[in-house]
XYZ file of C-alpha atoms in Angstrom:
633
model
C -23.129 8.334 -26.903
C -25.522 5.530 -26.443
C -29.566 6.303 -24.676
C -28.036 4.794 -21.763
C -25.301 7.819 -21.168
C -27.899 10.651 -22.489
C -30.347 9.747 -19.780
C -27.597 9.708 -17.110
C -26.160 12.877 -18.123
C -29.890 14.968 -18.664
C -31.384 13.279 -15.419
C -29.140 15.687 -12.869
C -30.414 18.866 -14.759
C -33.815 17.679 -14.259
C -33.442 16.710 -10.178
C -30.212 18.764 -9.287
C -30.556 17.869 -5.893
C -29.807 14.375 -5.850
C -27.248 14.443 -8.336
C -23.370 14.306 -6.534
C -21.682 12.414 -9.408
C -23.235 12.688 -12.841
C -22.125 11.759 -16.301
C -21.048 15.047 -17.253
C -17.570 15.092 -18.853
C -15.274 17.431 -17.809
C -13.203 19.762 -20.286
C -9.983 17.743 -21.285
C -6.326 19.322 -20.652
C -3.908 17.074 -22.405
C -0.836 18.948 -20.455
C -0.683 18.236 -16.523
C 2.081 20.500 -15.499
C -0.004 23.474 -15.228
C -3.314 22.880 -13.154
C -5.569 25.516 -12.535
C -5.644 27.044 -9.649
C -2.814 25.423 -8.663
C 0.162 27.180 -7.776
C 2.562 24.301 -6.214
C 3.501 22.391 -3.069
C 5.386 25.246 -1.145
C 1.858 27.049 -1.739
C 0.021 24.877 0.164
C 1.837 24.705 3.225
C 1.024 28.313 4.113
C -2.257 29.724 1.949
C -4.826 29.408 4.598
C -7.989 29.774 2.017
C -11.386 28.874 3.542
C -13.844 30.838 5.647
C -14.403 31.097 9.250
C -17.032 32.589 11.585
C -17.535 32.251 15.605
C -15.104 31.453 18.426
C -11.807 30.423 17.142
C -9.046 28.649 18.876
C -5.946 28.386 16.813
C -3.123 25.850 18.147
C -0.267 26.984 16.377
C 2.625 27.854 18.630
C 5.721 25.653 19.031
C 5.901 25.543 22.782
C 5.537 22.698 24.372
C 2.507 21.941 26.686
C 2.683 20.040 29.783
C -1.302 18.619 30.661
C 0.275 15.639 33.362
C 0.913 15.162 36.511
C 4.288 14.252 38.124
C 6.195 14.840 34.946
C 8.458 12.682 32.709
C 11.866 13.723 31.118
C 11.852 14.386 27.506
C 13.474 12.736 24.881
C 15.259 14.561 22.086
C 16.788 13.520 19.134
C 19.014 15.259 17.606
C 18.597 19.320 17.900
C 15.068 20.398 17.451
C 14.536 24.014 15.640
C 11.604 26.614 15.832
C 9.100 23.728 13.993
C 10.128 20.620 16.002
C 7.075 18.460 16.830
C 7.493 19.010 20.493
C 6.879 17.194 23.265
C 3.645 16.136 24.378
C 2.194 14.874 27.116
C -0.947 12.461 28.268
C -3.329 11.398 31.212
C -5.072 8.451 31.917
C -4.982 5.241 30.199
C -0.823 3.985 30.585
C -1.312 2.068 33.842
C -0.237 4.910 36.222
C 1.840 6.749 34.111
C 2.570 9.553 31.502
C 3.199 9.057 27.940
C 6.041 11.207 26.467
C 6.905 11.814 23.181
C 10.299 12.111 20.950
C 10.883 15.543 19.707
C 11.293 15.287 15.964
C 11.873 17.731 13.206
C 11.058 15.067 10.209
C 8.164 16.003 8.264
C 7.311 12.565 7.144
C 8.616 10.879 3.808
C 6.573 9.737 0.885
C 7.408 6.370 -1.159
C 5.700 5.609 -4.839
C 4.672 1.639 -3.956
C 2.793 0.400 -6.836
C 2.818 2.144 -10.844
C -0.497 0.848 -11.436
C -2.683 -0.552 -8.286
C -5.228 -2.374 -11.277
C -8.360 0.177 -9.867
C -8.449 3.057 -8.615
C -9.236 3.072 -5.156
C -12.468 4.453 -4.323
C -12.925 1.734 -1.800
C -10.040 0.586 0.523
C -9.435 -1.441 3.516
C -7.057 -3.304 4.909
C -8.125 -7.001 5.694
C -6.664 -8.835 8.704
C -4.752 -11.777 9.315
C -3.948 -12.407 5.366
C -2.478 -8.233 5.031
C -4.036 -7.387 1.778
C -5.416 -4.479 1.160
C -8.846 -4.593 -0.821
C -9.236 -1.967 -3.373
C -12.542 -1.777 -5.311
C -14.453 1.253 -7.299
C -17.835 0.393 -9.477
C -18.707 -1.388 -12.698
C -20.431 0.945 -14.289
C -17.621 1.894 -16.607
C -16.544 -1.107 -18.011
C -13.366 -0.536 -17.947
C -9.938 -0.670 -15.146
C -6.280 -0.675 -15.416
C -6.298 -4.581 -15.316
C -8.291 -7.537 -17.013
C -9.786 -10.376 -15.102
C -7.194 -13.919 -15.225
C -9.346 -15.651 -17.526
C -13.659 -16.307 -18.131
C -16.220 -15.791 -16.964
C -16.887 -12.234 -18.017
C -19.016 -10.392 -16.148
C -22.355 -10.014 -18.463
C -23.207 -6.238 -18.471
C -27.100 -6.249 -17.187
C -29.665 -5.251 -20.217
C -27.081 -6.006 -22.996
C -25.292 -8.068 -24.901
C -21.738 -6.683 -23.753
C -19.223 -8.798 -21.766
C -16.846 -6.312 -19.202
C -14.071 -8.516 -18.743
C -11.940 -5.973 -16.712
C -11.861 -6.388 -13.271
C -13.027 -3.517 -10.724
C -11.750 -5.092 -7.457
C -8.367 -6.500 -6.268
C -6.384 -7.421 -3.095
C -2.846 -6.178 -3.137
C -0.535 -7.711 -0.639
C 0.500 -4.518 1.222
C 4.544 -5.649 1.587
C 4.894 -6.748 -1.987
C 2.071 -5.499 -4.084
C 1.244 -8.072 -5.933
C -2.195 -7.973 -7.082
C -4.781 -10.678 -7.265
C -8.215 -9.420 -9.563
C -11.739 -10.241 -7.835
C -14.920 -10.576 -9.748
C -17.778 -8.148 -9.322
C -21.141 -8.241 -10.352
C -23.295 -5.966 -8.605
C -22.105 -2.408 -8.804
C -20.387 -1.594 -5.817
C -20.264 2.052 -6.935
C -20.451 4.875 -3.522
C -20.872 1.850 -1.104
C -20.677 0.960 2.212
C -18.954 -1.859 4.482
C -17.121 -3.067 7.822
C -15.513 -6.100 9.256
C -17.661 -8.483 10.842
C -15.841 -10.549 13.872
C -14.117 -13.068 12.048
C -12.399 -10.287 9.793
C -14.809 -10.775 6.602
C -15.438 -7.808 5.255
C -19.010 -7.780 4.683
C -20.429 -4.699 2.294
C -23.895 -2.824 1.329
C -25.380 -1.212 -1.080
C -24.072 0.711 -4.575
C -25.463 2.147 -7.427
C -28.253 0.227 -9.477
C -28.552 -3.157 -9.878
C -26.092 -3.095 -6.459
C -27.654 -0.629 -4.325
C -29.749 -3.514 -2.439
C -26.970 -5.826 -2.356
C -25.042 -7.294 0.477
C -21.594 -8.898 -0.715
C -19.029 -10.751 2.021
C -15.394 -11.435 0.552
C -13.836 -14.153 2.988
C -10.096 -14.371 4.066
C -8.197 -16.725 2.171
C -5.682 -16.880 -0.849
C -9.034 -18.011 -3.252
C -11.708 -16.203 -1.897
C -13.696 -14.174 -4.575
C -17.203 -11.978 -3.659
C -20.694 -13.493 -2.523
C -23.495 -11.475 -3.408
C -26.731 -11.781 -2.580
C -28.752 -8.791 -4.212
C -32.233 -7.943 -3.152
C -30.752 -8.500 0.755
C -31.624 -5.053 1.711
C -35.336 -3.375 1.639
C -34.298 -0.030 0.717
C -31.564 0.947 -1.801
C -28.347 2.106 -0.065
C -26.235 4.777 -2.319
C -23.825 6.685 -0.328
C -25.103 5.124 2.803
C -22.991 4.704 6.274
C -22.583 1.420 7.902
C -21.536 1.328 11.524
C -20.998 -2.117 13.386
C -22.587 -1.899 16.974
C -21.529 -3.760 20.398
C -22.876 -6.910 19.648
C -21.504 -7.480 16.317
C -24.017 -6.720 14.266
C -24.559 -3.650 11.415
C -26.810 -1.176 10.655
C -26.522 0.857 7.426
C -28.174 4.859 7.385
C -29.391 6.536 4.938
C -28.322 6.648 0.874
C -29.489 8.668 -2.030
C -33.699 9.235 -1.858
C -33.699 6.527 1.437
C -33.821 8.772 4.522
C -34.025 5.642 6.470
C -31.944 2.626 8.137
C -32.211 -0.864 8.808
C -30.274 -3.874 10.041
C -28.097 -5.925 7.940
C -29.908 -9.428 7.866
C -27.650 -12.156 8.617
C -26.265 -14.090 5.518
C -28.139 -15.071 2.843
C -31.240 -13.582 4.615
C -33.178 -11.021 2.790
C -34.648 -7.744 4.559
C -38.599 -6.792 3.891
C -39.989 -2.989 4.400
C -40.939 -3.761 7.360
C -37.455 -4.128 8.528
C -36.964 -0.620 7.441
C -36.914 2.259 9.989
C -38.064 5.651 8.852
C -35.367 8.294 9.433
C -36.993 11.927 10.044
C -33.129 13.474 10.577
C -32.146 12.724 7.353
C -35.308 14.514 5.423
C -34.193 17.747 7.991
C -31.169 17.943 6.815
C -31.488 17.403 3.034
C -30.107 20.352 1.629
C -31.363 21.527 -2.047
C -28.081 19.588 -2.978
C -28.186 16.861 -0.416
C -25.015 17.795 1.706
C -26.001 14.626 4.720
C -24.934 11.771 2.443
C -22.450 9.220 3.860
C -23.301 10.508 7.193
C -20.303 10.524 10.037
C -21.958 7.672 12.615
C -19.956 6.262 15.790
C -21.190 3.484 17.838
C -20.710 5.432 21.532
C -19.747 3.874 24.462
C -22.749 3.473 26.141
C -24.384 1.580 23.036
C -25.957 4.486 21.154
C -25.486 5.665 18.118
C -24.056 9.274 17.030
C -25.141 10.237 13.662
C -23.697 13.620 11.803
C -25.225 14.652 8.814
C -24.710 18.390 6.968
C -24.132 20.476 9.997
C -26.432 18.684 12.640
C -25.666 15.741 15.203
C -27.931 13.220 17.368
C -27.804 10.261 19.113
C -29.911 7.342 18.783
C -31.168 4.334 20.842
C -30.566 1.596 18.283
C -32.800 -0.576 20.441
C -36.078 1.839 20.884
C -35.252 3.687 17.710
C -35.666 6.753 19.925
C -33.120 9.739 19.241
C -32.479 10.546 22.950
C -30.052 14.064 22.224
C -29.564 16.507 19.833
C -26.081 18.166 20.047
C -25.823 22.316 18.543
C -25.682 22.583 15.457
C -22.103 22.859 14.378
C -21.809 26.298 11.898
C -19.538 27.019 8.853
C -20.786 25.339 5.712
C -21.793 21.793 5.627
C -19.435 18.583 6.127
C -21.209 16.021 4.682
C -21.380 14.730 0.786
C -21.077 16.645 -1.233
C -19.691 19.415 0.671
C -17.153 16.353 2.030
C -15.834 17.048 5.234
C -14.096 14.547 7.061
C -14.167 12.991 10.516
C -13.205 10.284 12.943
C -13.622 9.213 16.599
C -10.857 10.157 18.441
C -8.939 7.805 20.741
C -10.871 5.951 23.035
C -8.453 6.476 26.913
C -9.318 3.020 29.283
C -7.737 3.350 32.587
C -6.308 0.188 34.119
C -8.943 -1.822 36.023
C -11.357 0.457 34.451
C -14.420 0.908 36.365
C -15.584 4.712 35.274
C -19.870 3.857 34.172
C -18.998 6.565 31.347
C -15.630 6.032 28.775
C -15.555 9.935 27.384
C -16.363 9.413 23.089
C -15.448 11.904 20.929
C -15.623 13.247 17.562
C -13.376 15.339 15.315
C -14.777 16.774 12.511
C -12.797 18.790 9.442
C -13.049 20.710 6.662
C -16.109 20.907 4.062
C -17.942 23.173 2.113
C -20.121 26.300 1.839
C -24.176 24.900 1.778
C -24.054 25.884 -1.870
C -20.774 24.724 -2.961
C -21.883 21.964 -5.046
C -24.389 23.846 -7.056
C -21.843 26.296 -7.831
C -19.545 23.890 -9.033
C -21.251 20.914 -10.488
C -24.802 22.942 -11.747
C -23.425 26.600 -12.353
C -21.942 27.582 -16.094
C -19.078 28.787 -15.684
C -18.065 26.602 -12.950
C -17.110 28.421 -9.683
C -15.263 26.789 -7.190
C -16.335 28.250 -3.669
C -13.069 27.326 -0.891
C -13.346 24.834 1.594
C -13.634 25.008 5.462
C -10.228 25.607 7.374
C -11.713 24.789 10.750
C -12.113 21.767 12.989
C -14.235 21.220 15.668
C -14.862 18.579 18.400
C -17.451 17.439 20.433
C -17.591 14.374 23.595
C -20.904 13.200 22.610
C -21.061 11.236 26.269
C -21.693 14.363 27.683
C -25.188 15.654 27.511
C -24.352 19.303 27.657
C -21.302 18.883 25.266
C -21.034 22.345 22.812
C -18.574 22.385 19.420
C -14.817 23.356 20.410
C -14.271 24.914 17.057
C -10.315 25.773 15.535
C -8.295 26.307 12.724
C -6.284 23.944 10.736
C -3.400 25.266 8.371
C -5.141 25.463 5.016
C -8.588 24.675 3.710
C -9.893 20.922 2.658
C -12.416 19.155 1.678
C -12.084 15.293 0.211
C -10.206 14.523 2.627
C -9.110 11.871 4.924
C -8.944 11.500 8.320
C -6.466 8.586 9.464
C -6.079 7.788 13.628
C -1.875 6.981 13.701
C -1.340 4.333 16.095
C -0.253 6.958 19.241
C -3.406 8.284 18.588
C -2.649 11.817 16.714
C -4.569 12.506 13.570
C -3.386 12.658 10.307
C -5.316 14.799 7.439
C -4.717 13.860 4.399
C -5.731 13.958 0.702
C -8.371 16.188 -0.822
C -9.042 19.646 -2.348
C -8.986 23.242 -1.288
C -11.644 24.585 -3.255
C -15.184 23.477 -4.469
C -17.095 20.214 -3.558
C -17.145 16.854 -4.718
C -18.742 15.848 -8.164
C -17.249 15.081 -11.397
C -14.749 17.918 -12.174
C -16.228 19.732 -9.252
C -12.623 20.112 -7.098
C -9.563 22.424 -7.431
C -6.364 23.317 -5.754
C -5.347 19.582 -4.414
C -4.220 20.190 -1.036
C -0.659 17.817 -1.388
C 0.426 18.746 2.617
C -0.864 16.055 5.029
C -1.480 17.755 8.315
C -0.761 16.227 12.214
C -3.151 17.192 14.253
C -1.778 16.108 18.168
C -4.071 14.670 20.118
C -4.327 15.527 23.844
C -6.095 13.573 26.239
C -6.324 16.629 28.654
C -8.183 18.613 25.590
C -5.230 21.619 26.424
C -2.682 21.450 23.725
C -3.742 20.771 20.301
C -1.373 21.392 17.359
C -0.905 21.054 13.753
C 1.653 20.683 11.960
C 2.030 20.911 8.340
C 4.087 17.613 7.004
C 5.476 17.061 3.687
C 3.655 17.342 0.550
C 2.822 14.327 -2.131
C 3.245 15.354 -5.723
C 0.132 13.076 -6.493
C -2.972 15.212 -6.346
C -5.688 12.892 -4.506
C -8.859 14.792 -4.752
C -12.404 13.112 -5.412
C -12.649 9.326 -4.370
C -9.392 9.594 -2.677
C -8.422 6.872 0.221
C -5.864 5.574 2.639
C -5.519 2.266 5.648
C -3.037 2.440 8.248
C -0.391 -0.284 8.002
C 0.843 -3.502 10.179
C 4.598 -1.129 10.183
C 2.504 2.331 10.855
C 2.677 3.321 7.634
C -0.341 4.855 5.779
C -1.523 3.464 2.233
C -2.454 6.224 -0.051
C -4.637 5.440 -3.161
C -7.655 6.501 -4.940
C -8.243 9.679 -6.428
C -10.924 9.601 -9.874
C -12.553 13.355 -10.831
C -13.891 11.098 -13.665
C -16.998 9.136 -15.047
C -14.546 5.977 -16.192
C -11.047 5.717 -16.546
C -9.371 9.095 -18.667
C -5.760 10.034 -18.619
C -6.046 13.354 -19.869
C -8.556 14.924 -17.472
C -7.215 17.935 -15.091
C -7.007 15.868 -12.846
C -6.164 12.015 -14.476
C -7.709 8.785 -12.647
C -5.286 8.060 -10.188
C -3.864 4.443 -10.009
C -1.049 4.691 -8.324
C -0.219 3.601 -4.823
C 1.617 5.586 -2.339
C 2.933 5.157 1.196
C 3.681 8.346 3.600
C 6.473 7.731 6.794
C 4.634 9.775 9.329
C 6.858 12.324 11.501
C 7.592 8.988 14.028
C 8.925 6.943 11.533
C 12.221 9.680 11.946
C 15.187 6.722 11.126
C 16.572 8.471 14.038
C 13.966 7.375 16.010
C 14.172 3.593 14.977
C 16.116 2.694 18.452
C 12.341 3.304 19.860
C 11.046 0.766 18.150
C 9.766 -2.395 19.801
C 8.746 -5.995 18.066
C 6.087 -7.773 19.415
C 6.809 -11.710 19.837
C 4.023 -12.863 18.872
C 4.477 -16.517 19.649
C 4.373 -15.400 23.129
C 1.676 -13.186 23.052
C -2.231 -13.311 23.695
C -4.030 -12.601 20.369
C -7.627 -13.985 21.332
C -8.842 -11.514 24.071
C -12.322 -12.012 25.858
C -14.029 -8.575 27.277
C -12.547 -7.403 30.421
C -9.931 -9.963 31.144
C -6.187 -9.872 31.780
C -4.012 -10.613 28.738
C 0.072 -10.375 27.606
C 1.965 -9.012 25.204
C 5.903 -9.756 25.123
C 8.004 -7.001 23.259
C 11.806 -6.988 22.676
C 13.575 -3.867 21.993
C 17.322 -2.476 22.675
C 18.310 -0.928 26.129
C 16.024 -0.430 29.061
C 12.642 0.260 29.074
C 10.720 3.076 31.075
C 7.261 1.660 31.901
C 6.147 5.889 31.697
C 6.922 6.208 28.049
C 4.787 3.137 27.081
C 1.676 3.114 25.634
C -0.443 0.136 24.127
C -3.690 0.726 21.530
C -5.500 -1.653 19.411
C -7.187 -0.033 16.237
C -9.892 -1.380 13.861
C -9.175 -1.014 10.738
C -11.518 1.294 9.076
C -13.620 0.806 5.197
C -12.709 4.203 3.776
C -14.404 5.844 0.736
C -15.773 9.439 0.083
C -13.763 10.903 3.261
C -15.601 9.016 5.665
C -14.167 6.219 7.913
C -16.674 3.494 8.575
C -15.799 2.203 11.984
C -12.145 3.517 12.430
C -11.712 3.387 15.764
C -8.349 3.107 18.420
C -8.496 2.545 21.879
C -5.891 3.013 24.272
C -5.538 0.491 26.933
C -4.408 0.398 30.706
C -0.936 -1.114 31.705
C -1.767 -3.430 34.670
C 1.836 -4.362 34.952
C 5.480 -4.512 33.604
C 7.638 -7.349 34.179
C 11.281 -6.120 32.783
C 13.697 -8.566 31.401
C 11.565 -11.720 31.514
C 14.594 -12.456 28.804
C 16.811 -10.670 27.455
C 16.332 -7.473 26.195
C 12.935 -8.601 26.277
C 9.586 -7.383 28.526
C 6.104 -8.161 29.201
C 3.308 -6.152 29.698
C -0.434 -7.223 31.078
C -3.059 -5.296 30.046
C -6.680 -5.135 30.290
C -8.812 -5.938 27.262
C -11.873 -3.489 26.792
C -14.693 -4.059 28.967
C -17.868 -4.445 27.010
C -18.481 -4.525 22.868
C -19.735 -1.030 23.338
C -15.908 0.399 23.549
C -14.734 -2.097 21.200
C -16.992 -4.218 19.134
C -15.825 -7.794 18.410
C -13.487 -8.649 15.888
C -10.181 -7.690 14.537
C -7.422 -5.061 16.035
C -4.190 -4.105 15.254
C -2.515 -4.030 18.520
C 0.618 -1.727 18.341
C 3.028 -0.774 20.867
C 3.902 3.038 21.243
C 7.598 3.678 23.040
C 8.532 7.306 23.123
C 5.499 8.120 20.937
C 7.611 5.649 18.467
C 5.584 2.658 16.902
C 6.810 -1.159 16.969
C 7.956 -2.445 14.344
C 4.376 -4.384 13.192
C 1.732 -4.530 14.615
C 0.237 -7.605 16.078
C -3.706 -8.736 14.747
C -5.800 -9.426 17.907
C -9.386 -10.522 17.986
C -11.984 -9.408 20.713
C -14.528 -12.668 20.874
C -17.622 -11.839 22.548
């Protein structure tokens, strides 16, 4: 092992508390059949695990719960038993009318896409207009599951090595064909978003790439720009959030309790463009446990910030934190304990005129406060279990408290992905320990549907089917254009090693949530989207045109438009779905063929600019694809 790897590996033992992912190698188990701690799918579905303490609310009876007024008739399909997904029911939002749901028993289906996806997917998102998804992890290595098309190499800073593998590609999402990108600044734990003409631009990484800013373009030759030395601070395992008028801040990162504002392209940040953070140096755990902080743009233009077990919001404008929510209890959520948590669905009423659109956040799973030391510094390793609870909070409201539950079965690692109807799914991660190399067991294989209720009355999991993929540390997923959800990612490993516990994972999966039922398919609508608007300005009137079989009930419509989020480490940068308000429904404009006027968001506060995927919901049902919009400010 060369100086370079001995300092890596000694330097954690030295400064424990800022080490999440050292070089340590983990003990190899040539055999995968038997994992430890691991005692199969049907397992998982049931073993609760996890610790608890306070007020508990547990969701998990099958009857169905009516929050609306006036009522709508439910549609079954076929002959729904004790578990169906029942009906459910909405306010607000749907022009003046109720959403219902299909009643389903499917559990959701999983599909093996892509053998070998080139990288694994530490990074994913899915870019719009061109449908690829981008899949990127970190050079550090050396090494991937597929070489770059030709020279240059990449020249491996302070040696005389070439790395000619490539650590990034873009794999069409309908065929999976995969097209390498060249890297040169490590994009290992960073950060990134869309900016309004669907360019993903990203921050930060490890080394010679944690002050970088890199912008891949959409087109079929686009490769990275980087421009290292753009940010003041170094940004590893930092949170970027993109803000009403377009632009990005990026918080925090390993030894940088700070943020600052992305300069524009090709611009270069100074320390005085660098805004000290006190939050983050309060809640620094011993072993860190605020990294990748959860952070929401709100809809009055502040900022909510998460970190560990503490929440506040801050004027972006006078720097000023103006609230400090409770303190939410049981364990901390963020790296490397490695909770999860998203904004859920954003409810606009047509000809929306309320000075306050209710925000709110869902937060899941995680770890104990010591988890990580247990796991990662402690010989032998001990593997403390996750969280098993959930809690939300409407951070709009100044007097908001935690409305804390149980979910099925511990998890930490994992995902949090907003379905286009607006219910949640959970997905990916482990049930015991913390993240770390090695520092995981018991993969929890189940994804879980959490329903989202407008009302706040009648939330309910449901336990879907299980992968036979373990996806623990680095894990990832991106809603699809056909409401399907991309699975990838998963590396417990410093590099690429097949015979680990837990092997890095390239393989790329797609899971059939419980709507995609092919008895529901009659549901499903297509958007024409030669006759539809797909350049919306804030506030005004616009048109979609769907065709679908057999009359359509204006009540069991519902229309939301959802950003596609940059996914790494359990966190979501920018995921976000709005639902929007019907203003009218003109049946059979052709036929079997309708259009519906809606209201685009009002202000870049509820929606920044940039790209959506506008789907249409019938029966809870998605269309067939989704339709990209963009919101120009």
């Amino acid at each position: 092992m060369g100086l370079f790897w001995r300092v890596l590996v000694a330097l954690p033992f030295f400064f424990a508390y800022v080490n999440g992912e050292h070089f340590t190698y983990p003990s190899r188990h040539p055999g995968k059949a038997e994992l430890a701690g691991f005692k199969g799918p049907d397992s998982l579905a049931t073993d609760g695990g996890g610790f608890f303490s306070g007020p508990l609310i547990v969701d998990d009876d099958v009857a169905a719960t009516t929050g609306n007024q006036g009522g709508t008739t439910e549609v079954t399909v076929g002959k729904p038993e004790d578990d169906t997904l029942e009906t459910s029911l909405a306010n607000d939002g749907i022009g003046n009318a109720n959403m219902i749901e299909a009643a389903t028993t499917f559990k959701g289906s999983w599909e093996l896409f892509l053998e070998n996806g080139g990288v694994s997917a530490m990074h994913l998102i899915l870019l719009p207009k061109i449908n690829q998804a981008l899949m990127f992890d970190a050079t550090v290595w050396k090494i991937s599951k597929i070489k770059l098309p030709g020279p240059p190499c990449r020249h491996v800073e302070g040696t005389n090595e070439e790395d000619c593998f490539a650590h990034s590609v873009l794999m069409d999402i309908d065929t999976g064909k995969l097209r390498p990108l060249r890297l040169k600044y490590d994009t290992w734990c960073s950060s990134g978003g869309l900016d309004i003409n669907g360019r993903l631009v990203s921050t930060g990484g490890y080394n010679n790439g944690s002050d970088t800013v890199r912008i891949l373009d959409l087109c079929d030759t686009c490769d990275w720009k980087e421009y290292p030395g753009a940010l003041a601070n170094g940004r590893w395992y930092a949170t970027q959030v993109t803000l009403g008028d377009g632009k990005f801040m990026v918080f925090g990162g390993r030894d940088f309790p700070t943020y600052e504002f992305v300069p524009p392209e090709g611009k270069k940040n100074t320390h005085q463009d660098v805004v000290d953070f006190k939050f983050l140096v309060e809640t620094h755990d011993p072993v860190e446990n605020n990294l990748y902080p959860f952070v929401y743009l709100s809809t009055d233009g502040n900022v909510f910030i998460f970190a560990n077990n503490r929440s506040v919001l801050l004027n972006p404008k006078t720097h000023n934190i103006i609230h400090e929510f409770p303190v939410l209890p049981n364990g901390a959520r963020n790296y490397p304990a490695s909770g999860s948590a998203c904004l859920l669905p954003i409810i606009l009423k047509p000809n929306e005129d309320r000075k306050v659109i209710p925000a709110e956040i869902l937060v899941c799973g995680g770890a104990p406060h010591d988890a990580y030391e247990k796991a990662d510094l402690q010989r032998p390793k001990v593997f403390l279990p996750g969280s098993c609870d959930c809690a939300r909070l409407d951070f709009t409201k100044r007097d908001s408290k935690w409305n804390i539950f149980n979910m099925p079965s511990a998890r930490l690692l994992g995902d949090m992905a907003v379905l286009p109807t607006g219910d949640v799914l959970i997905v990916n991660g482990a049930k015991t320990g913390s993240a770390g190399w090695d520092d995981a067991r018991e993969p929890n294989l189940n994804p879980v549907l959490y329903k989202f209720q407008t009302d706040g009355t009648a939330s309910k999991f449901t336990v879907l089917n299980p992968s036979n993929i373990p996806r623990m540390y680095h894990s990832s997923f991106a809603i699809l254009p056909d409401a399907k959800v991309l699975i990838a990612g998963s590396n417990t490993n410093p590099g690429y090693l097949d015979d680990a516990l837990f092997p890095t994972e390239v393989r790329v999966e797609k899971f059939s949530p419980h709507y995609l039922d092919p008895n529901l398919a009659m549901f499903r609508q297509e958007i024409i989207t030669e006759k539809s608007d797909n350049q919306l300005k804030y506030g005004q009137k616009f048109t979609v045109q769907i065709r679908g079989n057999g009359v359509i009930d204006q009540q069991k419509l519902q229309v939301t438009i959802y950003s596609p989020p940059f996914v790494t480490h359990g966190i979501c940068m920018n995921q976000r779905l709005i639902q929007l308000g019907i203003l009218e429904f003109n049946k059979d404009v052709a036929p079997n063929t309708n259009n519906i006027v809606l209201q685009a968001p009002m202000n870049g506060n509820i929606a920044q600019p940039g790209y959506y995927m506008l789907f249409v919901n019938y029966n809870g049902v998605p269309c067939l694809r989704s339709m990209w919009v963009q919101i120009l400010p």
